[in-house]
CSV table of C-alpha atoms and ligand atoms in Angstrom, one decimal:
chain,number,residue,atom,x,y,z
Y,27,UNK,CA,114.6,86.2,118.4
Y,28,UNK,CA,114.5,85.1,114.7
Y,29,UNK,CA,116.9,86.6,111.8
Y,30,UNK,CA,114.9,89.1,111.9
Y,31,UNK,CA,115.3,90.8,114.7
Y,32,UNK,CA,111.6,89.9,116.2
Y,33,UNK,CA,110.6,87.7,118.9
Y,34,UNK,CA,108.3,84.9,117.3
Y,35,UNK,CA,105.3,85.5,120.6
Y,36,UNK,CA,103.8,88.5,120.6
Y,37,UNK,CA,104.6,90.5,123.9
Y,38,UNK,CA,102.5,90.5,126.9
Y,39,UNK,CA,98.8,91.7,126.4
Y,40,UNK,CA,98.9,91.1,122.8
Y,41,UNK,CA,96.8,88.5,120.8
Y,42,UNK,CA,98.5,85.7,118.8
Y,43,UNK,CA,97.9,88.2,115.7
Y,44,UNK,CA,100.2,91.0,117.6
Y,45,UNK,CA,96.8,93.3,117.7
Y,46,UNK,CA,96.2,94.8,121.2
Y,47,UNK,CA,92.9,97.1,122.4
Y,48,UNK,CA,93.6,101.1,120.7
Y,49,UNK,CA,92.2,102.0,124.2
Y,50,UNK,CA,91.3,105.1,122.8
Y,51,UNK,CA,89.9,106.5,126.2
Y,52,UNK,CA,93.7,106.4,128.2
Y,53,UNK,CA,94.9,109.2,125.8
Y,54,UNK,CA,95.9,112.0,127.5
Y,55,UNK,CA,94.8,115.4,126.8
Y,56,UNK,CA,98.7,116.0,125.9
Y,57,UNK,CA,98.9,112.9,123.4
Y,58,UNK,CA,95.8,114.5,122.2
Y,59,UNK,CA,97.1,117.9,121.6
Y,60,UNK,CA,100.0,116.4,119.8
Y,61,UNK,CA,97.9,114.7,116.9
Y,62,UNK,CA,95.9,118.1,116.7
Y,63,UNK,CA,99.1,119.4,116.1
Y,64,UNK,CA,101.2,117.7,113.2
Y,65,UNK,CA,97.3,117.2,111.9
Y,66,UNK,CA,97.1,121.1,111.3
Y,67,UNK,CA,100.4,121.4,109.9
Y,68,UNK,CA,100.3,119.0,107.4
Y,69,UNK,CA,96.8,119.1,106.1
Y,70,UNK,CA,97.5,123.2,105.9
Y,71,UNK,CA,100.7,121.9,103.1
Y,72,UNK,CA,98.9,119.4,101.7
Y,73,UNK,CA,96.1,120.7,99.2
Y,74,UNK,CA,98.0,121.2,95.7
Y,75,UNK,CA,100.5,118.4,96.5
Y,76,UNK,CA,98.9,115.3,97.7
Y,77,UNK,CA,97.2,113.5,95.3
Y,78,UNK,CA,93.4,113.6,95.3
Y,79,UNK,CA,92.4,110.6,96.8
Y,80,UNK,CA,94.5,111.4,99.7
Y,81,UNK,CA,92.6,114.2,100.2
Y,82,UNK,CA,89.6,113.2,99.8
Y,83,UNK,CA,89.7,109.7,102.2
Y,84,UNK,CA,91.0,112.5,105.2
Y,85,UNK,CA,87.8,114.4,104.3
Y,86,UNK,CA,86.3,111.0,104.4
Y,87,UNK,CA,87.2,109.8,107.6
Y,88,UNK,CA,87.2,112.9,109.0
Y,89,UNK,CA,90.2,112.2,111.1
Y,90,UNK,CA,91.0,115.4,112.9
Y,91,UNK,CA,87.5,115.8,114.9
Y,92,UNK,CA,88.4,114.9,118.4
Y,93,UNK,CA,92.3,114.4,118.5
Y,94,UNK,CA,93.7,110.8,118.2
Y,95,UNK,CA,90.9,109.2,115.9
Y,96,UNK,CA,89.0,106.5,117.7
Y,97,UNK,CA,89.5,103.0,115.1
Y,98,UNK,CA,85.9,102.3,115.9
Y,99,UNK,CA,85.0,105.1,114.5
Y,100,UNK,CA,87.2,105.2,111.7
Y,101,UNK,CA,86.9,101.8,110.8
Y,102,UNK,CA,82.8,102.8,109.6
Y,103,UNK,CA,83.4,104.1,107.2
Y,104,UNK,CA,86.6,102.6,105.7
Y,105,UNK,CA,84.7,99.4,106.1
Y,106,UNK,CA,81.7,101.0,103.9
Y,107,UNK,CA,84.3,102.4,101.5
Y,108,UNK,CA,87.1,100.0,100.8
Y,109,UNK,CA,86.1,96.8,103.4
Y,110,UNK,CA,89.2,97.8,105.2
Y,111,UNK,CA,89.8,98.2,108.6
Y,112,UNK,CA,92.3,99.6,111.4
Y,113,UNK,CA,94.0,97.5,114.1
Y,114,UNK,CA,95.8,98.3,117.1
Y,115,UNK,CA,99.4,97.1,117.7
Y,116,UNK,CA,102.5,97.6,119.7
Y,117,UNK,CA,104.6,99.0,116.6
Y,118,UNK,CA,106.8,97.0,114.1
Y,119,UNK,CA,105.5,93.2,113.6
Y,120,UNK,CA,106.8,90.5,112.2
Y,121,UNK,CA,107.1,90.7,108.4
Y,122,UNK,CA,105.1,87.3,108.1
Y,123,UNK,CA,102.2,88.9,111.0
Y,124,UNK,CA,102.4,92.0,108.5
Y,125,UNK,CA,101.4,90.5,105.3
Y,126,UNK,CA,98.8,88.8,107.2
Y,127,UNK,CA,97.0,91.5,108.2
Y,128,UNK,CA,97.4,93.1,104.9
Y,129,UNK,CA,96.3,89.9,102.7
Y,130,UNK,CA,93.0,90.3,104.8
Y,131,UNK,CA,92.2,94.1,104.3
Y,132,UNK,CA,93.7,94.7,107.7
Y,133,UNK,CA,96.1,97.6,108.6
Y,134,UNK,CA,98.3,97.2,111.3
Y,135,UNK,CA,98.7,100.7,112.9
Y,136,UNK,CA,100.9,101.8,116.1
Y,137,UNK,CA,98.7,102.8,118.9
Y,138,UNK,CA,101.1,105.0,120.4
Y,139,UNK,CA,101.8,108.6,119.6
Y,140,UNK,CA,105.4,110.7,119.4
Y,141,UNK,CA,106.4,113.0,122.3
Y,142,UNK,CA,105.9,116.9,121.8
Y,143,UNK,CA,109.7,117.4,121.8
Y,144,UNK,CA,109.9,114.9,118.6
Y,145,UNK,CA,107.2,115.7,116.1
Y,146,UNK,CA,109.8,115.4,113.4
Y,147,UNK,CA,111.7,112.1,114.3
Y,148,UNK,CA,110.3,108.6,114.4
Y,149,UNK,CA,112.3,105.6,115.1
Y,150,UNK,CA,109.2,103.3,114.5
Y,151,UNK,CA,106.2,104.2,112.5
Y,152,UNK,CA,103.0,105.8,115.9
Y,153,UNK,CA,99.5,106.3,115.1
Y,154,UNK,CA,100.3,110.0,113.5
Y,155,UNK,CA,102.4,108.4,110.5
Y,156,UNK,CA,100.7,105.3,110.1
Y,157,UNK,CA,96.3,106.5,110.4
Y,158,UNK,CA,96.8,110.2,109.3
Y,159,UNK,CA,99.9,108.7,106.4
Y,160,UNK,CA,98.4,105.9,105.1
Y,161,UNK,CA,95.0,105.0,105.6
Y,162,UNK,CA,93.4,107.8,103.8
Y,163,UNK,CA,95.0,106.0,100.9
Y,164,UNK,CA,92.7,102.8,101.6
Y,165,UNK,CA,89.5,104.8,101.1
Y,166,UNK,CA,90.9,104.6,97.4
Y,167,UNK,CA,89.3,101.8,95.5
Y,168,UNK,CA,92.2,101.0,93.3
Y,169,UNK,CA,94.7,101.8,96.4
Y,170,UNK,CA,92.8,99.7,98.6
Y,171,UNK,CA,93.1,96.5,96.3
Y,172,UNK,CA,96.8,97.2,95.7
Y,173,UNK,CA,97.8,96.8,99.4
Y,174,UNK,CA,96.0,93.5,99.9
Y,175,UNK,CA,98.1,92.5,96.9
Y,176,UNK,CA,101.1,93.6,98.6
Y,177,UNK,CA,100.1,91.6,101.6
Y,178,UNK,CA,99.4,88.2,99.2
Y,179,UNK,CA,102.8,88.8,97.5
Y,180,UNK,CA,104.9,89.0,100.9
Y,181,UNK,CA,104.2,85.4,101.9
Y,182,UNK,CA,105.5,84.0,98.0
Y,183,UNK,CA,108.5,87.0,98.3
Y,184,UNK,CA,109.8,85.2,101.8
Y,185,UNK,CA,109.2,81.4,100.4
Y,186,UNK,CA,111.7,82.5,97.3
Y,187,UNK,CA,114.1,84.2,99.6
Y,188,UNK,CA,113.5,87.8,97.9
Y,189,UNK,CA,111.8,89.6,100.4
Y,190,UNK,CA,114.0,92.7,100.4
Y,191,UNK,CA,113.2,93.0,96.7
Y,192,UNK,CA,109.6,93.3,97.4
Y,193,UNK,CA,110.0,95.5,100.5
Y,194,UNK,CA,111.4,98.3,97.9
Y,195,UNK,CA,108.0,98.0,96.1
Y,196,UNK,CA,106.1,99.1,99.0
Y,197,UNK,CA,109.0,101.6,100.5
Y,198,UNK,CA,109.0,103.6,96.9
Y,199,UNK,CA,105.3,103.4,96.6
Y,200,UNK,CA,103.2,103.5,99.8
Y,201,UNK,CA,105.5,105.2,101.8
Y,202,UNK,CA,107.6,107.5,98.9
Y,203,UNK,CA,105.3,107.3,96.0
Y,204,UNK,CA,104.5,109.8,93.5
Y,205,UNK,CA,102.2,110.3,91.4
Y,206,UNK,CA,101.8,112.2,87.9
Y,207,UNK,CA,98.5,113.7,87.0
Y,208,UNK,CA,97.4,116.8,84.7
Y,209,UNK,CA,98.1,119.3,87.5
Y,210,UNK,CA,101.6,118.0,87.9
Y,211,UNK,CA,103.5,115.8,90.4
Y,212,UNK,CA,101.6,115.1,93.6
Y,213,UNK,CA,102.2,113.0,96.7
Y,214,UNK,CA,100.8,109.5,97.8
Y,215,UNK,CA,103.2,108.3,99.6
Y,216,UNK,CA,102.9,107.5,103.7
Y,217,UNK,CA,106.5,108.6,104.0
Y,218,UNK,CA,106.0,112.0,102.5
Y,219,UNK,CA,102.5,112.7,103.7
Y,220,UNK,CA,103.6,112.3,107.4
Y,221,UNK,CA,106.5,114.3,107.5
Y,222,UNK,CA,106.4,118.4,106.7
Y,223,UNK,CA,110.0,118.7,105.4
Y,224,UNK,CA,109.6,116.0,102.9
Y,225,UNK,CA,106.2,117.0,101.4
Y,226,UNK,CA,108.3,119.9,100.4
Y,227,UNK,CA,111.6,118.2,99.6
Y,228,UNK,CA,110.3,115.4,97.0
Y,229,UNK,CA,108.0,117.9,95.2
Y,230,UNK,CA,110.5,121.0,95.0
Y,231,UNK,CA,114.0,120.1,95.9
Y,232,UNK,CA,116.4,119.3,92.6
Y,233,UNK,CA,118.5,117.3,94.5
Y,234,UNK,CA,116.5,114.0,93.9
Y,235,UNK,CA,116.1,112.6,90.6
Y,236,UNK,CA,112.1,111.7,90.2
Y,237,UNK,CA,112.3,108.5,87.7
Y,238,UNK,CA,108.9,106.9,85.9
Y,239,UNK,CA,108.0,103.8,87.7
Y,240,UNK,CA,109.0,100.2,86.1
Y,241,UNK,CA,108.5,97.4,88.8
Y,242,UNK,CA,111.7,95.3,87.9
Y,243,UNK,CA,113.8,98.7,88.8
Y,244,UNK,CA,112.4,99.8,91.4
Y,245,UNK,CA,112.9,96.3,93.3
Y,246,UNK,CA,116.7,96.8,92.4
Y,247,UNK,CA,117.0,100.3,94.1
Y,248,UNK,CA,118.2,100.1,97.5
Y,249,UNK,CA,116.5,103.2,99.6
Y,250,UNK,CA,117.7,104.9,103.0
Y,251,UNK,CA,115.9,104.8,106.2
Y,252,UNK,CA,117.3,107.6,107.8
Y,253,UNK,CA,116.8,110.7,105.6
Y,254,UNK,CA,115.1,112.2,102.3
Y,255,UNK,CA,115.2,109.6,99.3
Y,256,UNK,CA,117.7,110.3,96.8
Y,257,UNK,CA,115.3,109.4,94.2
Y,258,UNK,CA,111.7,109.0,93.8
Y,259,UNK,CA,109.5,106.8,91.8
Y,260,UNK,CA,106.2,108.3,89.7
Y,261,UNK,CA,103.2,106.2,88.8
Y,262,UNK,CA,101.0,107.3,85.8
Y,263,UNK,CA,98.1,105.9,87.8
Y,264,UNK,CA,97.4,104.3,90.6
Y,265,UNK,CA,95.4,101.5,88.6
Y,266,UNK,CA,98.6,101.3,86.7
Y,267,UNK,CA,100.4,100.7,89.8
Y,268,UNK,CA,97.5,97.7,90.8
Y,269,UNK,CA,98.3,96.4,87.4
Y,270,UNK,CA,101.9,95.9,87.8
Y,271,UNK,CA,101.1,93.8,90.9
Y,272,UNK,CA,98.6,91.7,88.6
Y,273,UNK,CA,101.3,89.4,87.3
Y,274,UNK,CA,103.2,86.4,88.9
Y,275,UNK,CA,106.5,87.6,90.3
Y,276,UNK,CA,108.5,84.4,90.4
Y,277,UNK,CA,109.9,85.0,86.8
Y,278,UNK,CA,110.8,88.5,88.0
Y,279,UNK,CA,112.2,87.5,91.4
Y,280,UNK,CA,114.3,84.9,88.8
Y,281,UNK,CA,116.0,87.5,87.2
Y,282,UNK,CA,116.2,89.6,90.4
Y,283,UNK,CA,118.3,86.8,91.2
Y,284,UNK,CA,120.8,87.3,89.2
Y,285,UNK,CA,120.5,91.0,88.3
Y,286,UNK,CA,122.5,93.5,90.5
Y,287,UNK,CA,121.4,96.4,92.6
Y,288,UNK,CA,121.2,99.8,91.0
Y,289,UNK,CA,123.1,102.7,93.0
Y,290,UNK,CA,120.6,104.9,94.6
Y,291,UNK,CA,122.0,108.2,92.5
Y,292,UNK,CA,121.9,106.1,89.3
Y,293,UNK,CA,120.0,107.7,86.1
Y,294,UNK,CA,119.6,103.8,84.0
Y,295,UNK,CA,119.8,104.1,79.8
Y,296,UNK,CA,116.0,102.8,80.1
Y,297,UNK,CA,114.7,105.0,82.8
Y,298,UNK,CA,111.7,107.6,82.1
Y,299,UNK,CA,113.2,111.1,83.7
Y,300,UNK,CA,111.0,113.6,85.0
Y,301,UNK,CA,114.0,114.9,87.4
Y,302,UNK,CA,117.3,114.0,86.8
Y,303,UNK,CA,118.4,115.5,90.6
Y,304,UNK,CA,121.4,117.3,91.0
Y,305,UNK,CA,122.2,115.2,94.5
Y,306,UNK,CA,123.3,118.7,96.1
Y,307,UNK,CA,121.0,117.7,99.3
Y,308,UNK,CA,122.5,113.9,99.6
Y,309,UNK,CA,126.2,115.5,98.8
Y,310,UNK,CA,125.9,118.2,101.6
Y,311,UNK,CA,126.5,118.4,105.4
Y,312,UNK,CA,123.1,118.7,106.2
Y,313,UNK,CA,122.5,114.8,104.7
Y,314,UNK,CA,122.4,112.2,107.2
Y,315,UNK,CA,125.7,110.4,107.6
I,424,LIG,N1,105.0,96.4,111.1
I,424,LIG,N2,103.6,97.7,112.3
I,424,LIG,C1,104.3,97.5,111.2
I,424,LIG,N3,104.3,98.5,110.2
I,424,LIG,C2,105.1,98.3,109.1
I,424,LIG,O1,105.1,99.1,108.2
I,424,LIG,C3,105.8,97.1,109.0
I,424,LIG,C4,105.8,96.1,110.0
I,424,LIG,N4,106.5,95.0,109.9
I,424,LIG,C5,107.2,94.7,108.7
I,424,LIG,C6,107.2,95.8,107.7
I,424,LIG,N5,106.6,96.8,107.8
I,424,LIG,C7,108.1,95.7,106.5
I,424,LIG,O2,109.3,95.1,106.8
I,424,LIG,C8,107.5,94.9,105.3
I,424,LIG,O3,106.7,95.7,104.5
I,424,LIG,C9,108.5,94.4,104.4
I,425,LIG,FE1,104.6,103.4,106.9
Protein backbone atom coordinates (compact mmCIF):
# COMPACT_ATOMS: atom_id res chain seq x y z
CA UNK A 1 0.00 0.00 0.00
CA UNK A 2 1.33 3.55 -0.39
CA UNK A 3 0.35 6.66 2.00
CA UNK A 4 -2.40 6.70 0.33
CA UNK A 5 -4.23 4.11 1.09
CA UNK A 6 -3.92 2.31 -2.64
CA UNK A 7 -2.03 -0.50 -3.80
CA UNK A 8 0.51 0.79 -6.51
CA UNK A 9 -0.65 -2.59 -9.22
CA UNK A 10 -3.81 -2.48 -10.33
CA UNK A 11 -5.96 -5.59 -9.16
CA UNK A 12 -6.44 -8.57 -11.07
CA UNK A 13 -8.06 -8.13 -14.58
CA UNK A 14 -7.20 -4.61 -14.74
CA UNK A 15 -4.78 -2.95 -17.28
CA UNK A 16 -1.64 -1.10 -16.03
CA UNK A 17 -4.01 2.15 -16.44
CA UNK A 18 -6.53 0.55 -13.76
CA UNK A 19 -9.25 0.50 -16.82
CA UNK A 20 -11.08 -2.88 -17.06
CA UNK A 21 -13.87 -4.00 -19.91
CA UNK A 22 -17.61 -1.95 -18.79
CA UNK A 23 -18.94 -5.47 -19.94
CA UNK A 24 -22.04 -3.89 -20.52
CA UNK A 25 -23.85 -7.23 -21.57
CA UNK A 26 -23.37 -9.07 -17.70
CA UNK A 27 -25.78 -6.37 -16.27
CA UNK A 28 -28.61 -7.89 -14.81
CA UNK A 29 -32.04 -6.95 -15.54
CA UNK A 30 -32.09 -5.85 -11.65
CA UNK A 31 -28.78 -3.58 -11.99
CA UNK A 32 -30.67 -2.41 -14.85
CA UNK A 33 -33.81 -1.50 -13.21
CA UNK A 34 -31.86 0.34 -10.55
CA UNK A 35 -30.27 2.94 -13.06
CA UNK A 36 -33.84 3.31 -14.59
CA UNK A 37 -34.73 4.21 -11.28
CA UNK A 38 -32.58 6.99 -9.57
CA UNK A 39 -32.44 8.12 -13.51
CA UNK A 40 -36.35 8.98 -13.32
CA UNK A 41 -36.10 10.58 -10.00
CA UNK A 42 -33.56 12.83 -10.54
CA UNK A 43 -33.97 13.97 -14.09
CA UNK A 44 -37.94 14.57 -12.83
CA UNK A 45 -36.06 17.34 -10.03
CA UNK A 46 -33.68 18.54 -12.17
CA UNK A 47 -35.19 20.96 -14.86
CA UNK A 48 -35.24 24.60 -13.10
CA UNK A 49 -32.21 23.67 -10.99
CA UNK A 50 -29.44 22.17 -12.88
CA UNK A 51 -27.64 24.38 -14.95
CA UNK A 52 -28.28 24.23 -18.67
CA UNK A 53 -25.50 22.53 -19.92
CA UNK A 54 -26.27 19.70 -17.66
CA UNK A 55 -29.29 19.34 -19.10
CA UNK A 56 -28.70 19.59 -22.26
CA UNK A 57 -25.32 16.94 -22.46
CA UNK A 58 -28.12 14.19 -20.69
CA UNK A 59 -30.36 15.12 -23.67
CA UNK A 60 -27.21 14.75 -25.62
CA UNK A 61 -26.14 11.47 -24.68
CA UNK A 62 -29.36 10.27 -24.23
CA UNK A 63 -28.38 8.29 -21.24
CA UNK A 64 -31.56 6.73 -19.97
CA UNK A 65 -32.56 4.63 -23.25
CA UNK A 66 -31.75 1.12 -22.31
CA UNK A 67 -30.77 1.16 -18.54
CA UNK A 68 -27.03 1.27 -17.58
CA UNK A 69 -25.65 3.25 -20.73
CA UNK A 70 -23.32 1.25 -22.85
CA UNK A 71 -19.64 3.53 -22.94
CA UNK A 72 -19.46 2.59 -26.53
CA UNK A 73 -22.31 4.14 -27.19
CA UNK A 74 -21.88 7.08 -25.12
CA UNK A 75 -18.48 7.70 -25.89
CA UNK A 76 -19.93 8.81 -29.87
CA UNK A 77 -20.97 11.30 -29.18
CA UNK A 78 -18.99 12.77 -26.27
CA UNK A 79 -16.05 12.11 -28.57
CA UNK A 80 -17.91 14.30 -31.45
CA UNK A 81 -18.78 16.89 -28.85
CA UNK A 82 -15.99 17.55 -26.41
CA UNK A 83 -13.10 14.64 -27.62
CA UNK A 84 -13.87 13.05 -24.32
CA UNK A 85 -14.40 9.69 -23.52
CA UNK A 86 -15.66 7.09 -20.71
CA UNK A 87 -13.55 4.37 -19.22
CA UNK A 88 -14.30 1.44 -17.18
CA UNK A 89 -12.70 0.93 -13.72
CA UNK A 90 -12.95 -0.95 -10.46
CA UNK A 91 -13.83 2.41 -8.42
CA UNK A 92 -11.40 4.82 -6.58
CA UNK A 93 -7.81 5.00 -8.39
CA UNK A 94 -4.85 6.24 -7.47
CA UNK A 95 -4.74 10.04 -7.42
CA UNK A 96 -1.57 9.95 -9.77
CA UNK A 97 -3.77 7.11 -12.29
CA UNK A 98 -6.66 9.78 -11.84
CA UNK A 99 -5.09 12.88 -13.16
CA UNK A 100 -3.82 10.72 -15.88
CA UNK A 101 -6.84 9.93 -17.26
CA UNK A 102 -8.16 13.26 -16.85
CA UNK A 103 -4.98 15.25 -18.42
CA UNK A 104 -5.92 13.03 -21.54
CA UNK A 105 -9.79 13.77 -21.85
CA UNK A 106 -10.36 10.50 -20.21
CA UNK A 107 -13.04 9.93 -17.36
CA UNK A 108 -12.51 7.25 -15.15
CA UNK A 109 -16.00 5.98 -14.17
CA UNK A 110 -17.06 2.98 -11.71
CA UNK A 111 -18.54 0.16 -13.68
CA UNK A 112 -20.51 -1.14 -10.90
CA UNK A 113 -23.89 -0.06 -9.82
CA UNK A 114 -25.52 0.49 -6.00
CA UNK A 115 -27.89 -2.22 -4.59
CA UNK A 116 -31.77 -1.46 -4.55
CA UNK A 117 -31.72 -1.24 -0.74
CA UNK A 118 -29.02 1.74 -1.08
CA UNK A 119 -30.03 4.20 -3.71
CA UNK A 120 -29.16 7.00 -1.27
CA UNK A 121 -25.76 5.90 0.17
CA UNK A 122 -22.43 5.46 -1.59
CA UNK A 123 -19.22 4.64 0.03
CA UNK A 124 -17.32 4.95 -3.44
CA UNK A 125 -18.49 6.91 -6.39
CA UNK A 126 -20.77 3.50 -9.15
CA UNK A 127 -21.67 4.20 -12.61
CA UNK A 128 -25.01 6.11 -11.40
CA UNK A 129 -23.01 9.07 -9.65
CA UNK A 130 -20.12 9.19 -11.75
CA UNK A 131 -21.95 8.74 -15.96
CA UNK A 132 -25.38 10.22 -15.02
CA UNK A 133 -23.29 13.06 -12.31
CA UNK A 134 -20.63 14.08 -14.20
CA UNK A 135 -20.25 13.41 -17.66
CA UNK A 136 -23.14 15.30 -18.99
CA UNK A 137 -20.89 18.21 -17.77
CA UNK A 138 -18.16 17.13 -20.46
CA UNK A 139 -20.46 17.62 -23.41
CA UNK A 140 -19.84 21.43 -22.18
CA UNK A 141 -17.17 23.02 -24.23
CA UNK A 142 -15.81 25.28 -21.51
CA UNK A 143 -16.52 22.31 -18.77
CA UNK A 144 -14.83 19.86 -20.82
CA UNK A 145 -11.41 21.96 -21.10
CA UNK A 146 -11.64 22.72 -17.39
CA UNK A 147 -11.33 19.12 -16.21
CA UNK A 148 -8.31 18.22 -18.38
CA UNK A 149 -6.88 21.22 -16.64
CA UNK A 150 -7.69 19.78 -13.39
CA UNK A 151 -6.05 16.62 -14.51
CA UNK A 152 -2.60 18.65 -15.75
CA UNK A 153 -2.65 20.54 -12.34
CA UNK A 154 -2.82 17.28 -10.10
CA UNK A 155 0.60 16.00 -11.24
CA UNK A 156 2.44 19.84 -10.27
CA UNK A 157 -0.15 19.82 -6.95
CA UNK A 158 1.49 16.27 -5.65
CA UNK A 159 5.32 17.38 -6.81
CA UNK A 160 4.73 20.62 -4.40
CA UNK A 161 3.19 18.55 -1.64
CA UNK A 162 -0.32 20.51 -1.88
CA UNK A 163 -2.52 18.08 -3.28
CA UNK A 164 -5.30 18.40 -0.63
CA UNK A 165 -5.44 22.06 -1.60
CA UNK A 166 -6.24 21.22 -5.04
CA UNK A 167 -8.59 18.39 -4.25
CA UNK A 168 -10.94 21.24 -2.61
CA UNK A 169 -10.94 22.89 -6.14
CA UNK A 170 -12.54 20.00 -7.70
CA UNK A 171 -14.70 18.78 -4.43
CA UNK A 172 -16.42 22.46 -4.41
CA UNK A 173 -16.72 22.62 -8.15
CA UNK A 174 -17.35 19.35 -10.00
CA UNK A 175 -18.80 17.62 -7.44
CA UNK A 176 -20.67 20.71 -5.16
CA UNK A 177 -20.54 23.51 -7.67
CA UNK A 178 -22.97 26.20 -8.23
CA UNK A 179 -23.55 28.18 -10.60
CA UNK A 180 -25.31 31.83 -10.90
CA UNK A 181 -27.13 32.77 -13.95
CA UNK A 182 -30.16 35.16 -14.80
CA UNK A 183 -32.73 32.59 -13.69
CA UNK A 184 -31.03 32.26 -10.35
CA UNK A 185 -28.76 29.66 -8.66
CA UNK A 186 -28.60 26.36 -10.47
CA UNK A 187 -26.60 23.15 -9.99
CA UNK A 188 -23.43 21.69 -11.76
CA UNK A 189 -22.02 19.91 -9.45
CA UNK A 190 -21.56 15.83 -9.67
CA UNK A 191 -22.20 15.69 -5.94
CA UNK A 192 -25.50 17.44 -6.01
CA UNK A 193 -26.76 16.13 -9.34
CA UNK A 194 -26.46 12.46 -8.14
CA UNK A 195 -28.09 12.63 -4.96
CA UNK A 196 -32.08 13.74 -4.62
CA UNK A 197 -31.90 15.22 -1.10
CA UNK A 198 -29.02 17.49 -1.95
CA UNK A 199 -30.39 18.94 -5.28
CA UNK A 200 -32.95 20.25 -2.86
CA UNK A 201 -30.74 20.99 0.15
CA UNK A 202 -27.92 23.33 -1.66
CA UNK A 203 -30.64 25.20 -3.63
CA UNK A 204 -33.37 25.79 -0.77
CA UNK A 205 -32.00 24.96 2.63
CA UNK A 206 -30.73 28.27 4.69
CA UNK A 207 -28.57 26.32 6.58
CA UNK A 208 -25.53 26.53 4.23
CA UNK A 209 -23.96 29.69 3.48
CA UNK A 210 -23.57 29.87 -0.62
CA UNK A 211 -20.24 32.12 -0.99
CA UNK A 212 -18.92 33.74 -4.58
CA UNK A 213 -16.11 31.64 -5.77
CA UNK A 214 -12.39 32.97 -5.38
CA UNK A 215 -9.79 30.12 -6.07
CA UNK A 216 -7.31 30.91 -3.19
CA UNK A 217 -10.38 30.42 -0.65
CA UNK A 218 -11.86 27.78 -1.79
CA UNK A 219 -8.48 25.66 -1.63
CA UNK A 220 -8.40 26.75 2.16
CA UNK A 221 -11.92 25.40 2.97
CA UNK A 222 -11.81 21.99 4.25
CA UNK A 223 -15.24 20.06 3.14
CA UNK A 224 -17.03 16.91 4.67
CA UNK A 225 -17.35 13.58 3.01
CA UNK A 226 -20.05 12.25 4.87
CA UNK A 227 -23.08 14.63 4.62
CA UNK A 228 -24.51 17.95 2.94
CA UNK A 229 -21.76 20.81 2.64
CA UNK A 230 -21.92 23.40 5.06
CA UNK A 231 -21.15 25.86 2.40
CA UNK A 232 -21.25 26.16 -1.16
CA UNK A 233 -19.17 27.83 -3.78
CA UNK A 234 -20.98 29.96 -6.89
CA UNK A 235 -19.19 30.51 -10.25
CA UNK A 236 -20.39 33.51 -12.43
CA UNK A 237 -19.51 31.36 -15.35
CA UNK A 238 -18.19 28.43 -16.11
CA UNK A 239 -15.57 30.08 -18.53
CA UNK A 240 -14.84 32.07 -15.47
CA UNK A 241 -14.16 29.03 -13.61
CA UNK A 242 -11.67 27.71 -16.86
CA UNK A 243 -10.08 31.04 -16.37
CA UNK A 244 -9.14 30.73 -12.82
CA UNK A 245 -7.33 27.41 -13.78
CA UNK A 246 -5.46 29.49 -16.64
CA UNK A 247 -2.75 30.76 -14.31
CA UNK A 248 0.35 28.94 -12.72
CA UNK A 249 -0.46 27.75 -9.25
CA UNK A 250 2.87 27.51 -7.59
CA UNK A 251 2.80 31.17 -6.33
CA UNK A 252 -0.66 30.28 -4.97
CA UNK A 253 0.30 26.94 -3.51
CA UNK A 254 3.25 29.37 -1.85
CA UNK A 255 1.03 31.23 0.01
CA UNK A 256 -1.25 28.24 0.65
CA UNK A 257 1.76 27.25 2.43
CA UNK A 258 1.76 29.44 4.84
CA UNK A 259 -1.86 30.57 5.03
CA UNK A 260 -4.25 28.68 7.37
CA UNK A 261 -7.47 26.77 6.78
CA UNK A 262 -10.74 28.60 6.91
CA UNK A 263 -13.42 26.91 9.28
CA UNK A 264 -16.03 25.37 7.15
CA UNK A 265 -19.03 27.70 8.87
CA UNK A 266 -16.71 30.73 8.32
CA UNK A 267 -18.36 34.01 6.48
CA UNK A 268 -14.40 35.83 5.55
CA UNK A 269 -14.32 40.02 5.51
CA UNK A 270 -13.58 39.49 1.65
CA UNK A 271 -16.17 36.91 0.73
CA UNK A 272 -19.02 37.64 -1.92
CA UNK A 273 -22.44 36.37 0.06
CA UNK A 274 -25.24 35.17 -1.76
CA UNK A 275 -26.30 32.99 1.54
CA UNK A 276 -24.94 33.71 4.64
CA UNK A 277 -26.58 30.01 6.15
CA UNK A 278 -28.00 29.84 9.34
CA UNK A 279 -26.03 26.23 10.05
CA UNK A 280 -29.49 24.97 11.60
CA UNK A 281 -29.02 21.59 9.43
CA UNK A 282 -25.05 21.16 10.43
CA UNK A 283 -26.14 22.18 14.29
CA UNK A 284 -29.04 19.57 14.47
CA UNK A 285 -29.42 15.85 15.22
CA UNK A 286 -30.18 14.87 11.95
CA UNK A 287 -26.34 16.10 10.75
CA UNK A 288 -23.94 13.40 10.51
CA UNK A 289 -21.72 12.96 13.48
N1 LIG B 1 -10.82 7.64 -8.59
N2 LIG B 1 -12.44 6.48 -9.75
C1 LIG B 1 -12.04 7.59 -9.11
N3 LIG B 1 -12.91 8.64 -9.03
C2 LIG B 1 -12.55 9.79 -8.39
O1 LIG B 1 -13.35 10.75 -8.33
C3 LIG B 1 -11.27 9.86 -7.80
C4 LIG B 1 -10.41 8.75 -7.92
N4 LIG B 1 -9.19 8.79 -7.39
C5 LIG B 1 -8.70 9.98 -6.70
C6 LIG B 1 -9.68 11.08 -6.62
N5 LIG B 1 -10.85 11.00 -7.14
C7 LIG B 1 -9.39 12.34 -5.83
O2 LIG B 1 -8.71 11.98 -4.66
C8 LIG B 1 -8.60 13.42 -6.60
O3 LIG B 1 -9.47 14.23 -7.34
C9 LIG B 1 -7.89 14.35 -5.66
FE1 LIG C 1 -17.56 12.33 -8.34
Amino acid sequence: MSADGFAKCPPPGARADWTIDQGWEAYTAAEHAVWITLYERQSAMLPGRACEPFLRGLEALDLHRSGIPDFARINAELNRLTGWSVVAVPGLVPDEVFFDHLANRRFPAGQFIRKPDELDYLQEPDIFHDVFGHVPMLTDPVFADYMQAYGRGGQRAMQMGRLHNLARLYWYTVEFGLLQTPQGLRIYGAGIVSSRSESIFALDDPSPNRLGFDLERVMRTPYRIDDFQQVYFVIPSLQALLDATLQDFAPIYRRLARASDIGIERIEPGDLVITAGTQAYAHSGAAAQ
